[in-house]
């Protein structure tokens, strides 16, 4: 499976969808969602995505070691530079970040205003403790489909498989629509969403096109970070 990228601006979005070699945790499998795109599925006996924060709290209690879903900072550094026009003072929101090392690597490279949200209290506490010495990183428990931020608060929204997870919930179309509506609301006019996903464009782009958010949409195909078919 190839990696793809998409960039969405208000009034641009970027979507980057990764390749077949993209690695996912051993406890996660791939199935097809109703759009034909790749979808995540927890193995039998594990809480489902639709159990909400309980699913992710359980996951991060058992797997506290940081794990990089899909592409890491070195792979998307140029895309981020393009999305921010090289402005390290850009106000960045990272949705559903999990325990990715991306925020701290961005911080160490000069980005100083990054807000990270997740529904898991467990991972928020873990990452806040891990990055206590990085004062420019904020960690908040928040639902990306109903955010408490002011309108136009961010220059860039970074989504690395958050959209993928939402497409695998019950009533996915409505959930994703709420998410993208919130994205359009909290992005400033002219702001950008950079979305990195392992779903193929045919299974993702229709969400953006039907979102009602006025935007420009660009996509990229990225090389896989890992090769082969082993997802363990």
mmCIF file of C-alpha atoms in Angstrom:
data_model
loop_
_atom_site.group_PDB
_atom_site.id
_atom_site.type_symbol
_atom_site.label_atom_id
_atom_site.label_comp_id
_atom_site.label_asym_id
_atom_site.label_seq_id
_atom_site.Cartn_x
_atom_site.Cartn_y
_atom_site.Cartn_z
ATOM 1 C CA UNK A 1 0.000 0.000 0.000
ATOM 2 C CA UNK A 2 1.364 3.397 -0.966
ATOM 3 C CA UNK A 3 1.574 6.361 1.384
ATOM 4 C CA UNK A 4 -0.496 9.360 0.461
ATOM 5 C CA UNK A 5 -0.650 12.891 1.742
ATOM 6 C CA UNK A 6 -3.338 15.500 1.618
ATOM 7 C CA UNK A 7 -3.226 19.181 2.480
ATOM 8 C CA UNK A 8 -6.403 21.135 3.094
ATOM 9 C CA UNK A 9 -6.413 24.908 3.275
ATOM 10 C CA UNK A 10 -9.195 27.090 4.569
ATOM 11 C CA UNK A 11 -9.864 28.279 1.831
ATOM 12 C CA UNK A 12 -6.291 24.587 1.754
ATOM 13 C CA UNK A 13 -6.280 20.711 3.012
ATOM 14 C CA UNK A 14 -3.518 18.209 2.452
ATOM 15 C CA UNK A 15 -4.045 14.499 2.708
ATOM 16 C CA UNK A 16 -1.100 12.147 2.926
ATOM 17 C CA UNK A 17 -1.968 8.478 2.789
ATOM 18 C CA UNK A 18 0.906 6.001 3.607
ATOM 19 C CA UNK A 19 2.005 2.884 1.859
ATOM 20 C CA UNK A 20 1.576 -0.828 2.294
ATOM 21 C CA UNK A 21 4.736 -0.981 4.370
ATOM 22 C CA UNK A 22 3.418 1.457 6.972
ATOM 23 C CA UNK A 23 3.703 -0.176 10.391
ATOM 24 C CA UNK A 24 0.850 -0.498 12.878
ATOM 25 C CA UNK A 25 0.921 -2.039 16.375
ATOM 26 C CA UNK A 26 0.849 -5.830 16.604
ATOM 27 C CA UNK A 27 -2.527 -5.718 18.374
ATOM 28 C CA UNK A 28 -4.125 -3.982 15.411
ATOM 29 C CA UNK A 29 -5.209 -5.558 12.141
ATOM 30 C CA UNK A 30 -6.397 -4.177 8.821
ATOM 31 C CA UNK A 31 -9.911 -4.634 7.488
ATOM 32 C CA UNK A 32 -11.911 -2.858 4.800
ATOM 33 C CA UNK A 33 -14.298 -0.094 5.786
ATOM 34 C CA UNK A 34 -17.510 0.628 3.883
ATOM 35 C CA UNK A 35 -15.695 2.948 1.476
ATOM 36 C CA UNK A 36 -13.152 0.324 0.507
ATOM 37 C CA UNK A 37 -10.352 2.170 2.328
ATOM 38 C CA UNK A 38 -8.013 0.600 4.827
ATOM 39 C CA UNK A 39 -9.376 0.509 8.343
ATOM 40 C CA UNK A 40 -7.986 -0.371 11.753
ATOM 41 C CA UNK A 41 -9.494 -3.195 13.782
ATOM 42 C CA UNK A 42 -8.543 -4.262 17.288
ATOM 43 C CA UNK A 43 -7.982 -7.988 17.648
ATOM 44 C CA UNK A 44 -10.690 -10.126 19.203
ATOM 45 C CA UNK A 45 -11.086 -9.649 22.936
ATOM 46 C CA UNK A 46 -9.883 -6.036 22.945
ATOM 47 C CA UNK A 47 -12.174 -3.010 23.521
ATOM 48 C CA UNK A 48 -13.393 -1.592 20.215
ATOM 49 C CA UNK A 49 -12.840 1.950 18.941
ATOM 50 C CA UNK A 50 -16.499 2.610 19.665
ATOM 51 C CA UNK A 51 -15.885 2.101 23.380
ATOM 52 C CA UNK A 52 -14.256 5.537 23.182
ATOM 53 C CA UNK A 53 -11.608 6.625 25.692
ATOM 54 C CA UNK A 54 -11.831 3.277 27.491
ATOM 55 C CA UNK A 55 -10.354 1.560 24.446
ATOM 56 C CA UNK A 56 -7.396 3.932 24.300
ATOM 57 C CA UNK A 57 -6.851 4.102 28.069
ATOM 58 C CA UNK A 58 -6.611 0.321 28.074
ATOM 59 C CA UNK A 59 -4.208 0.384 25.150
ATOM 60 C CA UNK A 60 -1.826 2.949 26.652
ATOM 61 C CA UNK A 61 -1.793 1.296 30.077
ATOM 62 C CA UNK A 62 -0.604 -1.875 28.353
ATOM 63 C CA UNK A 63 1.586 -0.158 25.746
ATOM 64 C CA UNK A 64 3.104 2.981 27.353
ATOM 65 C CA UNK A 65 6.192 3.015 25.129
ATOM 66 C CA UNK A 66 5.909 5.734 22.436
ATOM 67 C CA UNK A 67 4.957 4.328 19.054
ATOM 68 C CA UNK A 68 5.135 6.189 15.751
ATOM 69 C CA UNK A 69 2.112 5.527 13.593
ATOM 70 C CA UNK A 70 2.838 5.782 9.881
ATOM 71 C CA UNK A 71 5.360 8.509 9.020
ATOM 72 C CA UNK A 72 7.727 10.096 11.534
ATOM 73 C CA UNK A 73 9.062 13.634 11.646
ATOM 74 C CA UNK A 74 12.009 12.978 9.343
ATOM 75 C CA UNK A 75 9.616 11.692 6.650
ATOM 76 C CA UNK A 76 7.179 14.627 6.792
ATOM 77 C CA UNK A 77 9.517 17.442 7.807
ATOM 78 C CA UNK A 78 9.377 19.071 4.364
ATOM 79 C CA UNK A 79 5.587 18.815 4.239
ATOM 80 C CA UNK A 80 5.361 20.542 7.611
ATOM 81 C CA UNK A 81 7.740 23.260 6.458
ATOM 82 C CA UNK A 82 5.561 23.793 3.392
ATOM 83 C CA UNK A 83 2.336 23.784 5.426
ATOM 84 C CA UNK A 84 3.699 26.412 7.827
ATOM 85 C CA UNK A 85 5.583 28.393 5.170
ATOM 86 C CA UNK A 86 8.676 27.802 7.312
ATOM 87 C CA UNK A 87 7.183 29.723 10.228
ATOM 88 C CA UNK A 88 8.199 27.968 13.455
ATOM 89 C CA UNK A 89 5.947 30.300 15.427
ATOM 90 C CA UNK A 90 2.858 28.843 13.722
ATOM 91 C CA UNK A 91 0.048 27.808 16.079
ATOM 92 C CA UNK A 92 -0.285 24.043 15.569
ATOM 93 C CA UNK A 93 -2.985 21.632 16.729
ATOM 94 C CA UNK A 94 -2.191 17.904 16.689
ATOM 95 C CA UNK A 95 -5.378 15.816 16.883
ATOM 96 C CA UNK A 96 -5.491 12.289 18.314
ATOM 97 C CA UNK A 97 -1.713 12.170 18.661
ATOM 98 C CA UNK A 98 -1.513 9.116 20.967
ATOM 99 C CA UNK A 99 2.053 8.630 22.134
ATOM 100 C CA UNK A 100 3.715 9.730 18.913
ATOM 101 C CA UNK A 101 7.143 11.340 19.245
ATOM 102 C CA UNK A 102 6.280 13.777 16.467
ATOM 103 C CA UNK A 103 5.344 16.735 18.742
ATOM 104 C CA UNK A 104 8.571 16.609 20.734
ATOM 105 C CA UNK A 105 10.691 16.185 17.601
ATOM 106 C CA UNK A 106 8.941 19.176 16.045
ATOM 107 C CA UNK A 107 9.532 21.149 19.246
ATOM 108 C CA UNK A 108 13.230 20.260 19.274
ATOM 109 C CA UNK A 109 13.453 21.447 15.668
ATOM 110 C CA UNK A 110 12.078 24.874 16.551
ATOM 111 C CA UNK A 111 8.271 24.671 16.565
ATOM 112 C CA UNK A 112 7.225 26.214 19.863
ATOM 113 C CA UNK A 113 3.412 26.395 19.836
ATOM 114 C CA UNK A 114 1.934 22.897 19.606
ATOM 115 C CA UNK A 115 -1.292 21.822 21.285
ATOM 116 C CA UNK A 116 -1.881 18.063 21.405
ATOM 117 C CA UNK A 117 -5.330 16.640 22.090
ATOM 118 C CA UNK A 118 -6.505 13.103 22.737
ATOM 119 C CA UNK A 119 -9.493 11.485 24.438
ATOM 120 C CA UNK A 120 -7.268 9.237 26.564
ATOM 121 C CA UNK A 121 -6.467 10.649 30.010
ATOM 122 C CA UNK A 122 -3.809 7.954 30.362
ATOM 123 C CA UNK A 123 -1.774 8.994 27.330
ATOM 124 C CA UNK A 124 -2.207 12.707 28.097
ATOM 125 C CA UNK A 125 -0.671 12.159 31.537
ATOM 126 C CA UNK A 126 2.107 9.963 30.124
ATOM 127 C CA UNK A 127 3.140 12.437 27.428
ATOM 128 C CA UNK A 128 2.809 15.510 29.641
ATOM 129 C CA UNK A 129 5.171 13.892 32.158
ATOM 130 C CA UNK A 130 7.574 12.830 29.414
ATOM 131 C CA UNK A 131 7.693 16.379 28.007
ATOM 132 C CA UNK A 132 7.615 18.443 31.180
ATOM 133 C CA UNK A 133 10.883 20.073 30.096
ATOM 134 C CA UNK A 134 9.316 21.262 26.822
ATOM 135 C CA UNK A 135 7.117 24.198 27.938
ATOM 136 C CA UNK A 136 5.811 24.986 24.457
ATOM 137 C CA UNK A 137 3.967 21.671 24.231
ATOM 138 C CA UNK A 138 0.416 21.561 25.601
ATOM 139 C CA UNK A 139 -1.499 18.357 26.354
ATOM 140 C CA UNK A 140 -5.279 18.407 26.665
ATOM 141 C CA UNK A 141 -7.978 15.787 27.053
ATOM 142 C CA UNK A 142 -10.435 16.680 24.311
ATOM 143 C CA UNK A 143 -12.747 15.157 21.722
ATOM 144 C CA UNK A 144 -11.679 16.277 18.239
ATOM 145 C CA UNK A 145 -15.313 16.195 17.074
ATOM 146 C CA UNK A 146 -16.309 18.791 19.694
ATOM 147 C CA UNK A 147 -13.392 21.058 20.513
ATOM 148 C CA UNK A 148 -13.399 23.904 23.031
ATOM 149 C CA UNK A 149 -10.993 26.137 21.094
ATOM 150 C CA UNK A 150 -11.966 29.534 19.746
ATOM 151 C CA UNK A 151 -12.775 30.010 16.077
ATOM 152 C CA UNK A 152 -9.680 30.509 13.927
ATOM 153 C CA UNK A 153 -7.260 29.698 16.748
ATOM 154 C CA UNK A 154 -4.765 27.618 14.721
ATOM 155 C CA UNK A 155 -2.607 28.055 11.639
ATOM 156 C CA UNK A 156 -2.108 24.321 11.091
ATOM 157 C CA UNK A 157 -3.961 21.172 12.115
ATOM 158 C CA UNK A 158 -1.909 17.991 11.976
ATOM 159 C CA UNK A 159 -3.766 14.686 11.688
ATOM 160 C CA UNK A 160 -1.720 11.499 11.645
ATOM 161 C CA UNK A 161 -4.253 8.644 11.471
ATOM 162 C CA UNK A 162 -6.885 10.401 13.601
ATOM 163 C CA UNK A 163 -9.165 10.461 10.567
ATOM 164 C CA UNK A 164 -8.424 6.767 9.989
ATOM 165 C CA UNK A 165 -9.680 5.926 13.460
ATOM 166 C CA UNK A 166 -12.863 7.955 13.043
ATOM 167 C CA UNK A 167 -13.692 6.205 9.762
ATOM 168 C CA UNK A 168 -13.739 2.920 11.666
ATOM 169 C CA UNK A 169 -16.385 3.935 14.206
ATOM 170 C CA UNK A 170 -20.118 3.349 14.020
ATOM 171 C CA UNK A 171 -21.875 6.099 12.086
ATOM 172 C CA UNK A 172 -18.506 7.065 10.609
ATOM 173 C CA UNK A 173 -19.871 9.547 8.077
ATOM 174 C CA UNK A 174 -21.539 11.673 10.769
ATOM 175 C CA UNK A 175 -18.552 11.415 13.118
ATOM 176 C CA UNK A 176 -16.079 12.455 10.408
ATOM 177 C CA UNK A 177 -18.382 15.272 9.300
ATOM 178 C CA UNK A 178 -18.404 16.633 12.867
ATOM 179 C CA UNK A 179 -14.618 16.370 13.011
ATOM 180 C CA UNK A 180 -14.027 18.185 9.733
ATOM 181 C CA UNK A 181 -16.569 20.834 10.666
ATOM 182 C CA UNK A 182 -14.569 21.492 13.817
ATOM 183 C CA UNK A 183 -11.342 21.534 11.806
ATOM 184 C CA UNK A 184 -12.807 24.225 9.565
ATOM 185 C CA UNK A 185 -13.963 26.205 12.584
ATOM 186 C CA UNK A 186 -10.721 26.262 14.611
ATOM 187 C CA UNK A 187 -8.440 26.866 11.621
ATOM 188 C CA UNK A 188 -7.858 30.499 10.733
ATOM 189 C CA UNK A 189 -8.859 31.624 7.230
ATOM 190 C CA UNK A 190 -6.037 30.487 4.970
ATOM 191 C CA UNK A 191 -4.915 27.889 7.538
ATOM 192 C CA UNK A 192 -3.931 24.363 6.600
ATOM 193 C CA UNK A 193 -4.799 20.827 7.664
ATOM 194 C CA UNK A 194 -2.126 18.213 6.985
ATOM 195 C CA UNK A 195 -3.688 14.749 7.109
ATOM 196 C CA UNK A 196 -1.529 11.617 6.984
ATOM 197 C CA UNK A 197 -3.418 8.365 6.506
ATOM 198 C CA UNK A 198 -2.952 4.780 5.350
ATOM 199 C CA UNK A 199 -6.314 4.848 3.573
ATOM 200 C CA UNK A 200 -6.285 5.213 -0.195
ATOM 201 C CA UNK A 201 -7.535 8.542 -1.618
ATOM 202 C CA UNK A 202 -10.740 6.958 -2.944
ATOM 203 C CA UNK A 203 -11.706 6.087 0.624
ATOM 204 C CA UNK A 204 -10.782 9.395 2.227
ATOM 205 C CA UNK A 205 -11.192 12.312 -0.151
ATOM 206 C CA UNK A 206 -14.975 12.066 -0.315
ATOM 207 C CA UNK A 207 -15.106 13.017 3.377
ATOM 208 C CA UNK A 208 -13.327 16.289 2.636
ATOM 209 C CA UNK A 209 -15.329 17.002 -0.494
ATOM 210 C CA UNK A 210 -18.639 16.500 1.297
ATOM 211 C CA UNK A 211 -17.626 18.348 4.478
ATOM 212 C CA UNK A 212 -19.004 21.716 3.414
ATOM 213 C CA UNK A 213 -15.722 23.366 4.391
ATOM 214 C CA UNK A 214 -14.525 25.739 1.680
ATOM 215 C CA UNK A 215 -11.027 24.599 0.910
ATOM 216 C CA UNK A 216 -8.384 23.690 -1.608
ATOM 217 C CA UNK A 217 -7.262 20.062 -1.528
ATOM 218 C CA UNK A 218 -3.919 18.634 -2.611
ATOM 219 C CA UNK A 219 -2.674 15.059 -2.289
ATOM 220 C CA UNK A 220 0.731 13.394 -2.320
ATOM 221 C CA UNK A 221 1.973 9.842 -2.580
ATOM 222 C CA UNK A 222 4.689 9.145 -0.020
ATOM 223 C CA UNK A 223 7.166 6.269 0.034
ATOM 224 C CA UNK A 224 6.486 3.616 2.687
ATOM 225 C CA UNK A 225 8.464 3.923 5.897
ATOM 226 C CA UNK A 226 8.641 0.149 6.188
ATOM 227 C CA UNK A 227 8.714 -2.478 3.472
ATOM 228 C CA UNK A 228 7.097 -5.876 3.377
ATOM 229 C CA UNK A 229 3.733 -7.092 4.616
ATOM 230 C CA UNK A 230 4.465 -7.799 8.264
ATOM 231 C CA UNK A 231 2.521 -5.431 10.513
ATOM 232 C CA UNK A 232 4.054 -6.745 13.726
#
